[in-house]
Every structure is written in C-alpha cells, then in structure tokens.
Amino acid sequence: MRPIILAAALLLTGAAPALAAQTAAAPARPATVAQPTPAEKQEAQDREVVQKAMLAFSRGPLDPATVTALQQVIAHAPAAWPLVQKVPDGQTIVRLNGGSMTDTLSALLTAAGSPEAREGKGVAVAFNTYGVAALMLGSRGVSLGQPQEALTWLERGLAFQPDNLMLVTEKGMALALQRRFAEALAFYDAQPPQDPLARPVDPNGPARLLRARGYCLIELGRLDEAEAAYKASLELEPDHGGAKNELAYIRDARAGKPPQQPGQLMTGEEAKTYPAK
C-alpha cells in the first residue's frame, strides 16, 4: 500500500493549546517606539484571525466564512515574510507555525547559540501569521482533492516565505496529485539548505522533504534512489511508519508483488503512526 503522506497543515492542529503563549511570544518592540506601525496593527489583527482558524481547524473542516477570512489575511501579506528575518534594529525574528512551549524554548535556545546572539543582538520568537494562513488554505485544497486550488495558495505563500518547508512539501503534494512527479522532484531538489535558526519552526521538515522525494522517485521508477531517500529520512526521524511502509513497498516491487491496496491520502500524523509491515 502506498499512502500519500503529507497534508502538512494538519500537523498544526496540536498547536492550538499553545496559541496564547505564542501570542505572548511576539517580538518585543524597541522601547523608543510608542505606537505600532499600521503594518504591525494589521498583522496583529490577521494573527487573531489565523489563530482562531487553527482552533476551528483542530475540530474539523473549515467553514466557508473562515476560508474567506484566511484568504483576506493572505491579501494583507507583505512581499517578504521569511521564517528567519533580520530587522533594521539588528534583531532577528524567528517565526513559529504554532507549536508547543517546548518548540518555543527550542527556538530560543537555538537562537541563543546563533552568531546574532553572540554579537549581543536580540533574537525574538513570533507567530508565523501569513505562512500558516497560506499553509492552511493549501492543505485544505490538497485534502479536498483540489490540487490547483491548493497550488494557488501555496505558491502565494512561497512567494513571501520561500524557506517554509511545510509550504514546499505541500506544494509538491499538490503536484503529485496531478501526477507531475518529475516537476515535484525538481522543485524539492532546488531547495536551499535550511537555516539553522528555522529548525525549531519545523524540526521534521528535512525528514519530510526526503520522504516526499522518495515518493516521487518511486512513481518515476527510480527505486534505488527512493530507497536511499527513505533510509536517510529514518536517520532524521526514526520509526516513522509511513517511511517504513514505503521501504516495504520498494522491496515488494522488486520482488514483483502487486500493492495490497491503492494509495490513499493521509495526514502527517496518520502517516507517522501507520503500522509498518
């Protein structure tokens, strides 16, 4: 059986209990600035919309009004909203997708060892308002089997946040649903190395990218390369059930055994715990 293992935005549902803490972790503003700028005011309003949508998403499919609200948030996105951003006052902002207090602490500890911190410059953790909005809309399109709708929002998100591996792998999933495997693989292979400061944002992103590559390589008949990709992913994220099942599929394919069932769409958490053969 070959499960499709992404729909990455569903990984965010576990973050809902920590949203209040993430709001509190917004970057500190310099003491000399008395009032927020118009852009900061807009982002604060958009952040509230996205966090409410995340809470709703944790309970079930998004209703049309929430979808429209997220689309309006994307319309407010700046031209650049990277996961790791140096701002003019020398501070570095690390934007988290939600996550737990452990994720926040991990981000802060990672940042504490960064060159910016060693140079005495501040590093702050903030909520990834616009990246999460694009991811939720894109993942919704994938889960509904509407890859072109998904691509509309994922490509919009990647335009302002190209370093977001969740957006990257979700776009590849949308391409895979259209059976554009070679294009998805080329897109994955074009990704630059991840910024160390971004790792707490999506710690399993590199492993997920390897699994996504492996999926496309199988579909392209490049089994040896696919096997290597899945084995490398298990070094980063051991005991991932989906990766182990894909390795079993490769063994069966080499032995001439047909798959037991057709492929299916699975969320990231479902794939992780999928019982390995």
PDB file of C-alpha atoms in Angstrom:
ATOM      1  CA  MET A   1       0.000   0.000   0.000  1.00  0.00           C
ATOM      2  CA  ARG A   2       1.346   3.450  -0.874  1.00  0.00           C
ATOM      3  CA  PRO A   3      -0.166   6.147   1.328  1.00  0.00           C
ATOM      4  CA  ILE A   4       0.263   9.747   0.268  1.00  0.00           C
ATOM      5  CA  ILE A   5       1.763  11.122   3.431  1.00  0.00           C
ATOM      6  CA  LEU A   6       1.580  14.886   3.502  1.00  0.00           C
ATOM      7  CA  ALA A   7      -1.348  17.307   4.055  1.00  0.00           C
ATOM      8  CA  ALA A   8       1.183  19.066   6.264  1.00  0.00           C
ATOM      9  CA  ALA A   9      -1.085  21.753   7.688  1.00  0.00           C
ATOM     10  CA  LEU A  10      -2.875  19.101   9.686  1.00  0.00           C
ATOM     11  CA  LEU A  11       0.304  18.865  11.751  1.00  0.00           C
ATOM     12  CA  LEU A  12      -0.644  22.249  13.157  1.00  0.00           C
ATOM     13  CA  THR A  13      -3.741  21.033  14.960  1.00  0.00           C
ATOM     14  CA  GLY A  14      -1.737  20.006  18.020  1.00  0.00           C
ATOM     15  CA  ALA A  15      -0.595  23.591  18.391  1.00  0.00           C
ATOM     16  CA  ALA A  16      -3.976  25.006  19.376  1.00  0.00           C
ATOM     17  CA  PRO A  17      -3.495  24.835  23.184  1.00  0.00           C
ATOM     18  CA  ALA A  18      -0.294  26.868  22.915  1.00  0.00           C
ATOM     19  CA  LEU A  19      -1.650  29.748  20.848  1.00  0.00           C
ATOM     20  CA  ALA A  20      -1.966  32.104  23.793  1.00  0.00           C
ATOM     21  CA  ALA A  21       1.670  31.516  24.623  1.00  0.00           C
ATOM     22  CA  GLN A  22       2.675  32.101  21.017  1.00  0.00           C
ATOM     23  CA  THR A  23       0.833  35.408  21.022  1.00  0.00           C
ATOM     24  CA  ALA A  24       2.764  36.371  24.132  1.00  0.00           C
ATOM     25  CA  ALA A  25       5.974  35.459  22.323  1.00  0.00           C
ATOM     26  CA  ALA A  26       5.529  38.132  19.663  1.00  0.00           C
ATOM     27  CA  PRO A  27       8.749  40.083  19.118  1.00  0.00           C
ATOM     28  CA  ALA A  28       9.443  42.841  21.595  1.00  0.00           C
ATOM     29  CA  ARG A  29       9.301  46.309  20.112  1.00  0.00           C
ATOM     30  CA  PRO A  30      12.055  48.832  20.897  1.00  0.00           C
ATOM     31  CA  ALA A  31      11.221  50.978  23.917  1.00  0.00           C
ATOM     32  CA  THR A  32      11.642  54.135  21.865  1.00  0.00           C
ATOM     33  CA  VAL A  33       8.677  53.216  19.643  1.00  0.00           C
ATOM     34  CA  ALA A  34       5.494  54.430  21.332  1.00  0.00           C
ATOM     35  CA  GLN A  35       2.892  53.165  18.865  1.00  0.00           C
ATOM     36  CA  PRO A  36       2.752  50.176  16.490  1.00  0.00           C
ATOM     37  CA  THR A  37       3.013  50.898  12.804  1.00  0.00           C
ATOM     38  CA  PRO A  38      -0.002  50.346  10.502  1.00  0.00           C
ATOM     39  CA  ALA A  39       1.626  47.138   9.239  1.00  0.00           C
ATOM     40  CA  GLU A  40       2.055  45.882  12.810  1.00  0.00           C
ATOM     41  CA  LYS A  41      -1.561  46.692  13.618  1.00  0.00           C
ATOM     42  CA  GLN A  42      -2.721  44.793  10.531  1.00  0.00           C
ATOM     43  CA  GLU A  43      -0.540  41.785  11.374  1.00  0.00           C
ATOM     44  CA  ALA A  44      -1.954  41.686  14.906  1.00  0.00           C
ATOM     45  CA  GLN A  45      -5.498  41.600  13.508  1.00  0.00           C
ATOM     46  CA  ASP A  46      -4.538  38.942  10.965  1.00  0.00           C
ATOM     47  CA  ARG A  47      -2.783  36.887  13.646  1.00  0.00           C
ATOM     48  CA  GLU A  48      -6.015  36.720  15.630  1.00  0.00           C
ATOM     49  CA  VAL A  49      -7.925  35.515  12.559  1.00  0.00           C
ATOM     50  CA  VAL A  50      -5.361  32.793  11.817  1.00  0.00           C
ATOM     51  CA  GLN A  51      -5.174  31.569  15.405  1.00  0.00           C
ATOM     52  CA  LYS A  52      -8.966  31.336  15.586  1.00  0.00           C
ATOM     53  CA  ALA A  53      -8.895  29.394  12.305  1.00  0.00           C
ATOM     54  CA  MET A  54      -6.323  26.999  13.763  1.00  0.00           C
ATOM     55  CA  LEU A  55      -8.578  26.338  16.732  1.00  0.00           C
ATOM     56  CA  ALA A  56     -11.511  25.723  14.386  1.00  0.00           C
ATOM     57  CA  PHE A  57      -9.336  23.503  12.183  1.00  0.00           C
ATOM     58  CA  SER A  58      -8.465  21.331  15.182  1.00  0.00           C
ATOM     59  CA  ARG A  59     -12.172  20.497  15.494  1.00  0.00           C
ATOM     60  CA  GLY A  60     -12.962  19.749  11.851  1.00  0.00           C
ATOM     61  CA  PRO A  61     -13.118  21.154   8.302  1.00  0.00           C
ATOM     62  CA  LEU A  62     -13.065  24.918   7.935  1.00  0.00           C
ATOM     63  CA  ASP A  63     -16.377  26.612   7.225  1.00  0.00           C
ATOM     64  CA  PRO A  64     -16.703  28.974   4.216  1.00  0.00           C
ATOM     65  CA  ALA A  65     -16.552  32.105   6.370  1.00  0.00           C
ATOM     66  CA  THR A  66     -13.238  31.027   7.907  1.00  0.00           C
ATOM     67  CA  VAL A  67     -11.821  30.186   4.485  1.00  0.00           C
ATOM     68  CA  THR A  68     -12.786  33.642   3.232  1.00  0.00           C
ATOM     69  CA  ALA A  69     -11.205  35.236   6.307  1.00  0.00           C
ATOM     70  CA  LEU A  70      -7.937  33.381   5.672  1.00  0.00           C
ATOM     71  CA  GLN A  71      -7.952  34.472   2.045  1.00  0.00           C
ATOM     72  CA  GLN A  72      -8.324  38.057   3.215  1.00  0.00           C
ATOM     73  CA  VAL A  73      -5.364  37.571   5.536  1.00  0.00           C
ATOM     74  CA  ILE A  74      -3.233  36.452   2.589  1.00  0.00           C
ATOM     75  CA  ALA A  75      -4.219  39.637   0.758  1.00  0.00           C
ATOM     76  CA  HIS A  76      -2.508  41.574   3.564  1.00  0.00           C
ATOM     77  CA  ALA A  77       0.743  39.584   3.432  1.00  0.00           C
ATOM     78  CA  PRO A  78       3.907  41.605   2.845  1.00  0.00           C
ATOM     79  CA  ALA A  79       6.178  40.934  -0.114  1.00  0.00           C
ATOM     80  CA  ALA A  80       8.625  39.152   2.207  1.00  0.00           C
ATOM     81  CA  TRP A  81       7.782  37.277   5.414  1.00  0.00           C
ATOM     82  CA  PRO A  82      10.645  34.804   5.922  1.00  0.00           C
ATOM     83  CA  LEU A  83      10.825  32.323   8.770  1.00  0.00           C
ATOM     84  CA  VAL A  84      14.053  33.962   9.923  1.00  0.00           C
ATOM     85  CA  GLN A  85      14.279  37.709   9.406  1.00  0.00           C
ATOM     86  CA  LYS A  86      16.791  40.315  10.454  1.00  0.00           C
ATOM     87  CA  VAL A  87      15.098  43.640  11.093  1.00  0.00           C
ATOM     88  CA  PRO A  88      16.702  47.085  10.822  1.00  0.00           C
ATOM     89  CA  ASP A  89      17.431  47.444  14.553  1.00  0.00           C
ATOM     90  CA  GLY A  90      19.679  44.366  14.405  1.00  0.00           C
ATOM     91  CA  GLN A  91      17.153  41.999  15.975  1.00  0.00           C
ATOM     92  CA  THR A  92      16.434  38.603  14.392  1.00  0.00           C
ATOM     93  CA  ILE A  93      12.845  37.324  14.347  1.00  0.00           C
ATOM     94  CA  VAL A  94      12.158  33.566  14.213  1.00  0.00           C
ATOM     95  CA  ARG A  95       8.559  32.824  13.206  1.00  0.00           C
ATOM     96  CA  LEU A  96       6.941  29.660  14.554  1.00  0.00           C
ATOM     97  CA  ASN A  97       3.942  27.910  12.997  1.00  0.00           C
ATOM     98  CA  GLY A  98       2.305  27.400  16.385  1.00  0.00           C
ATOM     99  CA  GLY A  99       3.756  24.505  18.273  1.00  0.00           C
ATOM    100  CA  SER A 100       4.181  23.961  21.979  1.00  0.00           C
ATOM    101  CA  MET A 101       6.106  25.796  24.642  1.00  0.00           C
ATOM    102  CA  THR A 102       8.818  23.184  24.053  1.00  0.00           C
ATOM    103  CA  ASP A 103       9.067  24.333  20.437  1.00  0.00           C
ATOM    104  CA  THR A 104       9.285  27.934  21.591  1.00  0.00           C
ATOM    105  CA  LEU A 105      12.013  27.114  24.102  1.00  0.00           C
ATOM    106  CA  SER A 106      13.879  25.123  21.450  1.00  0.00           C
ATOM    107  CA  ALA A 107      13.744  28.099  19.108  1.00  0.00           C
ATOM    108  CA  LEU A 108      15.027  30.432  21.796  1.00  0.00           C
ATOM    109  CA  LEU A 109      17.846  28.076  22.804  1.00  0.00           C
ATOM    110  CA  THR A 110      18.854  27.593  19.177  1.00  0.00           C
ATOM    111  CA  ALA A 111      18.780  31.321  18.656  1.00  0.00           C
ATOM    112  CA  ALA A 112      20.849  31.831  21.814  1.00  0.00           C
ATOM    113  CA  GLY A 113      23.730  29.985  20.189  1.00  0.00           C
ATOM    114  CA  SER A 114      23.483  31.924  16.943  1.00  0.00           C
ATOM    115  CA  PRO A 115      26.046  34.476  15.734  1.00  0.00           C
ATOM    116  CA  GLU A 116      23.403  37.168  16.271  1.00  0.00           C
ATOM    117  CA  ALA A 117      23.124  36.303  19.950  1.00  0.00           C
ATOM    118  CA  ARG A 118      26.888  36.041  20.388  1.00  0.00           C
ATOM    119  CA  GLU A 119      27.189  39.507  18.911  1.00  0.00           C
ATOM    120  CA  GLY A 120      24.779  40.821  21.541  1.00  0.00           C
ATOM    121  CA  LYS A 121      21.872  41.348  19.174  1.00  0.00           C
ATOM    122  CA  GLY A 122      18.363  40.324  20.172  1.00  0.00           C
ATOM    123  CA  VAL A 123      16.526  37.262  18.871  1.00  0.00           C
ATOM    124  CA  ALA A 124      12.732  37.066  19.261  1.00  0.00           C
ATOM    125  CA  VAL A 125      10.128  34.372  18.580  1.00  0.00           C
ATOM    126  CA  ALA A 126       6.889  35.360  16.828  1.00  0.00           C
ATOM    127  CA  PHE A 127       3.840  33.644  15.363  1.00  0.00           C
ATOM    128  CA  ASN A 128       4.037  32.865  11.641  1.00  0.00           C
ATOM    129  CA  THR A 129       0.769  34.580  10.717  1.00  0.00           C
ATOM    130  CA  TYR A 130       0.924  34.668   6.937  1.00  0.00           C
ATOM    131  CA  GLY A 131       2.819  31.412   6.431  1.00  0.00           C
ATOM    132  CA  VAL A 132       0.257  29.488   8.487  1.00  0.00           C
ATOM    133  CA  ALA A 133      -2.639  31.090   6.605  1.00  0.00           C
ATOM    134  CA  ALA A 134      -1.192  30.019   3.243  1.00  0.00           C
ATOM    135  CA  LEU A 135      -0.445  26.544   4.575  1.00  0.00           C
ATOM    136  CA  MET A 136      -3.963  26.024   5.889  1.00  0.00           C
ATOM    137  CA  LEU A 137      -5.541  27.092   2.606  1.00  0.00           C
ATOM    138  CA  GLY A 138      -3.122  24.957   0.601  1.00  0.00           C
ATOM    139  CA  SER A 139      -3.591  21.901   2.780  1.00  0.00           C
ATOM    140  CA  ARG A 140      -7.352  22.316   2.556  1.00  0.00           C
ATOM    141  CA  GLY A 141      -7.123  22.159  -1.244  1.00  0.00           C
ATOM    142  CA  VAL A 142      -4.957  19.038  -1.080  1.00  0.00           C
ATOM    143  CA  SER A 143      -7.258  17.275   1.384  1.00  0.00           C
ATOM    144  CA  LEU A 144     -10.285  18.068  -0.800  1.00  0.00           C
ATOM    145  CA  GLY A 145      -8.543  16.693  -3.892  1.00  0.00           C
ATOM    146  CA  GLN A 146      -8.368  20.164  -5.468  1.00  0.00           C
ATOM    147  CA  PRO A 147      -4.658  20.480  -6.275  1.00  0.00           C
ATOM    148  CA  GLN A 148      -4.984  23.546  -8.479  1.00  0.00           C
ATOM    149  CA  GLU A 149      -6.803  25.405  -5.710  1.00  0.00           C
ATOM    150  CA  ALA A 150      -4.072  24.290  -3.325  1.00  0.00           C
ATOM    151  CA  LEU A 151      -1.328  25.499  -5.643  1.00  0.00           C
ATOM    152  CA  THR A 152      -2.892  28.952  -5.837  1.00  0.00           C
ATOM    153  CA  TRP A 153      -2.375  29.485  -2.103  1.00  0.00           C
ATOM    154  CA  LEU A 154       0.840  27.528  -1.690  1.00  0.00           C
ATOM    155  CA  GLU A 155       2.564  29.461  -4.452  1.00  0.00           C
ATOM    156  CA  ARG A 156       1.291  32.702  -2.951  1.00  0.00           C
ATOM    157  CA  GLY A 157       2.758  31.647   0.393  1.00  0.00           C
ATOM    158  CA  LEU A 158       6.076  30.603  -1.125  1.00  0.00           C
ATOM    159  CA  ALA A 159       6.336  33.995  -2.800  1.00  0.00           C
ATOM    160  CA  PHE A 160       6.659  35.696   0.592  1.00  0.00           C
ATOM    161  CA  GLN A 161       8.086  32.740   2.549  1.00  0.00           C
ATOM    162  CA  PRO A 162      10.209  30.525   0.274  1.00  0.00           C
ATOM    163  CA  ASP A 163      12.074  28.980   3.232  1.00  0.00           C
ATOM    164  CA  ASN A 164       8.978  27.279   4.692  1.00  0.00           C
ATOM    165  CA  LEU A 165       9.444  23.519   4.195  1.00  0.00           C
ATOM    166  CA  MET A 166       5.804  22.870   5.066  1.00  0.00           C
ATOM    167  CA  LEU A 167       4.751  25.010   2.111  1.00  0.00           C
ATOM    168  CA  VAL A 168       7.408  23.328  -0.040  1.00  0.00           C
ATOM    169  CA  THR A 169       6.314  19.767   0.698  1.00  0.00           C
ATOM    170  CA  GLU A 170       2.639  20.650   0.472  1.00  0.00           C
ATOM    171  CA  LYS A 171       3.172  22.185  -2.978  1.00  0.00           C
ATOM    172  CA  GLY A 172       4.938  19.011  -4.041  1.00  0.00           C
ATOM    173  CA  MET A 173       1.952  17.030  -2.753  1.00  0.00           C
ATOM    174  CA  ALA A 174      -0.379  19.115  -4.899  1.00  0.00           C
ATOM    175  CA  LEU A 175       1.837  18.471  -7.922  1.00  0.00           C
ATOM    176  CA  ALA A 176       1.900  14.756  -7.110  1.00  0.00           C
ATOM    177  CA  LEU A 177      -1.902  14.687  -7.028  1.00  0.00           C
ATOM    178  CA  GLN A 178      -1.716  15.959 -10.611  1.00  0.00           C
ATOM    179  CA  ARG A 179       0.840  13.211 -11.346  1.00  0.00           C
ATOM    180  CA  ARG A 180       3.502  15.849 -12.052  1.00  0.00           C
ATOM    181  CA  PHE A 181       6.117  13.767 -10.258  1.00  0.00           C
ATOM    182  CA  ALA A 182       9.174  14.936 -12.199  1.00  0.00           C
ATOM    183  CA  GLU A 183       8.209  18.558 -11.628  1.00  0.00           C
ATOM    184  CA  ALA A 184       7.666  17.960  -7.921  1.00  0.00           C
ATOM    185  CA  LEU A 185      11.031  16.200  -7.614  1.00  0.00           C
ATOM    186  CA  ALA A 186      12.841  19.030  -9.398  1.00  0.00           C
ATOM    187  CA  PHE A 187      11.136  21.504  -7.062  1.00  0.00           C
ATOM    188  CA  TYR A 188      12.255  19.549  -3.992  1.00  0.00           C
ATOM    189  CA  ASP A 189      15.810  19.258  -5.277  1.00  0.00           C
ATOM    190  CA  ALA A 190      16.025  23.006  -5.859  1.00  0.00           C
ATOM    191  CA  GLN A 191      15.511  23.812  -2.159  1.00  0.00           C
ATOM    192  CA  PRO A 192      18.465  25.500  -0.432  1.00  0.00           C
ATOM    193  CA  PRO A 193      19.818  24.226   2.904  1.00  0.00           C
ATOM    194  CA  GLN A 194      17.633  25.060   5.869  1.00  0.00           C
ATOM    195  CA  ASP A 195      18.665  27.977   8.063  1.00  0.00           C
ATOM    196  CA  PRO A 196      19.688  26.524  11.473  1.00  0.00           C
ATOM    197  CA  LEU A 197      17.527  29.131  13.199  1.00  0.00           C
ATOM    198  CA  ALA A 198      14.493  27.829  11.297  1.00  0.00           C
ATOM    199  CA  ARG A 199      14.857  24.248  12.518  1.00  0.00           C
ATOM    200  CA  PRO A 200      12.666  24.648  15.625  1.00  0.00           C
ATOM    201  CA  VAL A 201       9.914  26.036  13.346  1.00  0.00           C
ATOM    202  CA  ASP A 202       9.619  22.688  11.565  1.00  0.00           C
ATOM    203  CA  PRO A 203      12.071  20.211  13.115  1.00  0.00           C
ATOM    204  CA  ASN A 204      10.875  17.290  10.982  1.00  0.00           C
ATOM    205  CA  GLY A 205      10.873  19.315   7.769  1.00  0.00           C
ATOM    206  CA  PRO A 206      14.109  17.819   6.350  1.00  0.00           C
ATOM    207  CA  ALA A 207      12.881  14.260   7.016  1.00  0.00           C
ATOM    208  CA  ARG A 208       9.517  15.040   5.445  1.00  0.00           C
ATOM    209  CA  LEU A 209      11.251  16.502   2.395  1.00  0.00           C
ATOM    210  CA  LEU A 210      13.249  13.285   1.984  1.00  0.00           C
ATOM    211  CA  ARG A 211      10.065  11.215   2.195  1.00  0.00           C
ATOM    212  CA  ALA A 212       8.390  13.454  -0.365  1.00  0.00           C
ATOM    213  CA  ARG A 213      11.362  12.963  -2.690  1.00  0.00           C
ATOM    214  CA  GLY A 214      11.179   9.223  -2.145  1.00  0.00           C
ATOM    215  CA  TYR A 215       7.503   9.130  -3.058  1.00  0.00           C
ATOM    216  CA  CYS A 216       8.135  10.899  -6.359  1.00  0.00           C
ATOM    217  CA  LEU A 217      11.176   8.730  -7.115  1.00  0.00           C
ATOM    218  CA  ILE A 218       9.073   5.574  -6.703  1.00  0.00           C
ATOM    219  CA  GLU A 219       6.461   6.936  -9.094  1.00  0.00           C
ATOM    220  CA  LEU A 220       9.248   7.690 -11.565  1.00  0.00           C
ATOM    221  CA  GLY A 221      10.558   4.121 -11.280  1.00  0.00           C
ATOM    222  CA  ARG A 222      13.819   5.153  -9.605  1.00  0.00           C
ATOM    223  CA  LEU A 223      13.631   2.653  -6.774  1.00  0.00           C
ATOM    224  CA  ASP A 224      17.278   2.713  -5.653  1.00  0.00           C
ATOM    225  CA  GLU A 225      17.188   6.480  -5.198  1.00  0.00           C
ATOM    226  CA  ALA A 226      13.821   6.263  -3.470  1.00  0.00           C
ATOM    227  CA  GLU A 227      15.152   3.651  -1.052  1.00  0.00           C
ATOM    228  CA  ALA A 228      18.116   5.873  -0.223  1.00  0.00           C
ATOM    229  CA  ALA A 229      15.810   8.844   0.415  1.00  0.00           C
ATOM    230  CA  TYR A 230      13.561   6.906   2.790  1.00  0.00           C
ATOM    231  CA  LYS A 231      16.506   5.424   4.674  1.00  0.00           C
ATOM    232  CA  ALA A 232      18.003   8.892   5.057  1.00  0.00           C
ATOM    233  CA  SER A 233      14.657  10.173   6.360  1.00  0.00           C
ATOM    234  CA  LEU A 234      14.616   7.465   9.035  1.00  0.00           C
ATOM    235  CA  GLU A 235      18.013   8.629  10.256  1.00  0.00           C
ATOM    236  CA  LEU A 236      16.416  12.015  10.939  1.00  0.00           C
ATOM    237  CA  GLU A 237      13.011  10.794  12.149  1.00  0.00           C
ATOM    238  CA  PRO A 238      13.359   7.169  13.333  1.00  0.00           C
ATOM    239  CA  ASP A 239      10.427   4.759  13.497  1.00  0.00           C
ATOM    240  CA  HIS A 240       8.266   6.703  11.030  1.00  0.00           C
ATOM    241  CA  GLY A 241       5.655   4.154   9.976  1.00  0.00           C
ATOM    242  CA  GLY A 242       4.977   5.714   6.588  1.00  0.00           C
ATOM    243  CA  ALA A 243       8.655   5.633   5.607  1.00  0.00           C
ATOM    244  CA  LYS A 244       8.959   2.003   6.694  1.00  0.00           C
ATOM    245  CA  ASN A 245       5.909   1.067   4.645  1.00  0.00           C
ATOM    246  CA  GLU A 246       7.350   2.748   1.566  1.00  0.00           C
ATOM    247  CA  LEU A 247      10.556   0.764   2.006  1.00  0.00           C
ATOM    248  CA  ALA A 248       8.433  -2.386   2.231  1.00  0.00           C
ATOM    249  CA  TYR A 249       6.640  -1.316  -0.954  1.00  0.00           C
ATOM    250  CA  ILE A 250      10.008  -0.979  -2.699  1.00  0.00           C
ATOM    251  CA  ARG A 251      11.001  -4.487  -1.585  1.00  0.00           C
ATOM    252  CA  ASP A 252       7.688  -5.867  -2.856  1.00  0.00           C
ATOM    253  CA  ALA A 253       8.036  -4.019  -6.160  1.00  0.00           C
ATOM    254  CA  ARG A 254      11.475  -5.516  -6.717  1.00  0.00           C
ATOM    255  CA  ALA A 255      10.037  -8.948  -5.974  1.00  0.00           C
ATOM    256  CA  GLY A 256       7.220  -8.389  -8.471  1.00  0.00           C
ATOM    257  CA  LYS A 257       4.481  -8.299  -5.828  1.00  0.00           C
ATOM    258  CA  PRO A 258       1.485  -6.025  -6.550  1.00  0.00           C
ATOM    259  CA  PRO A 259       0.494  -3.428  -3.918  1.00  0.00           C
ATOM    260  CA  GLN A 260      -2.125  -4.705  -1.495  1.00  0.00           C
ATOM    261  CA  GLN A 261      -4.363  -1.629  -1.844  1.00  0.00           C
ATOM    262  CA  PRO A 262      -4.428   1.572  -3.896  1.00  0.00           C
ATOM    263  CA  GLY A 263      -2.731   4.646  -2.491  1.00  0.00           C
ATOM    264  CA  GLN A 264      -4.626   6.950  -0.168  1.00  0.00           C
ATOM    265  CA  LEU A 265      -4.299  10.462   1.212  1.00  0.00           C
ATOM    266  CA  MET A 266      -3.053  10.585   4.794  1.00  0.00           C
ATOM    267  CA  THR A 267      -2.200  13.370   7.187  1.00  0.00           C
ATOM    268  CA  GLY A 268       1.324  13.696   8.500  1.00  0.00           C
ATOM    269  CA  GLU A 269       0.394  12.250  11.891  1.00  0.00           C
ATOM    270  CA  GLU A 270      -1.504   9.347  10.329  1.00  0.00           C
ATOM    271  CA  ALA A 271       1.487   8.514   8.152  1.00  0.00           C
ATOM    272  CA  LYS A 272       3.876   8.718  11.090  1.00  0.00           C
ATOM    273  CA  THR A 273       1.934   6.134  13.077  1.00  0.00           C
ATOM    274  CA  TYR A 274       0.908   4.000  10.081  1.00  0.00           C
ATOM    275  CA  PRO A 275       1.669   0.376  11.030  1.00  0.00           C
ATOM    276  CA  ALA A 276       4.850  -0.715   9.319  1.00  0.00           C
ATOM    277  CA  LYS A 277       4.996  -4.019   7.513  1.00  0.00           C
TER     278      LYS A 277
END
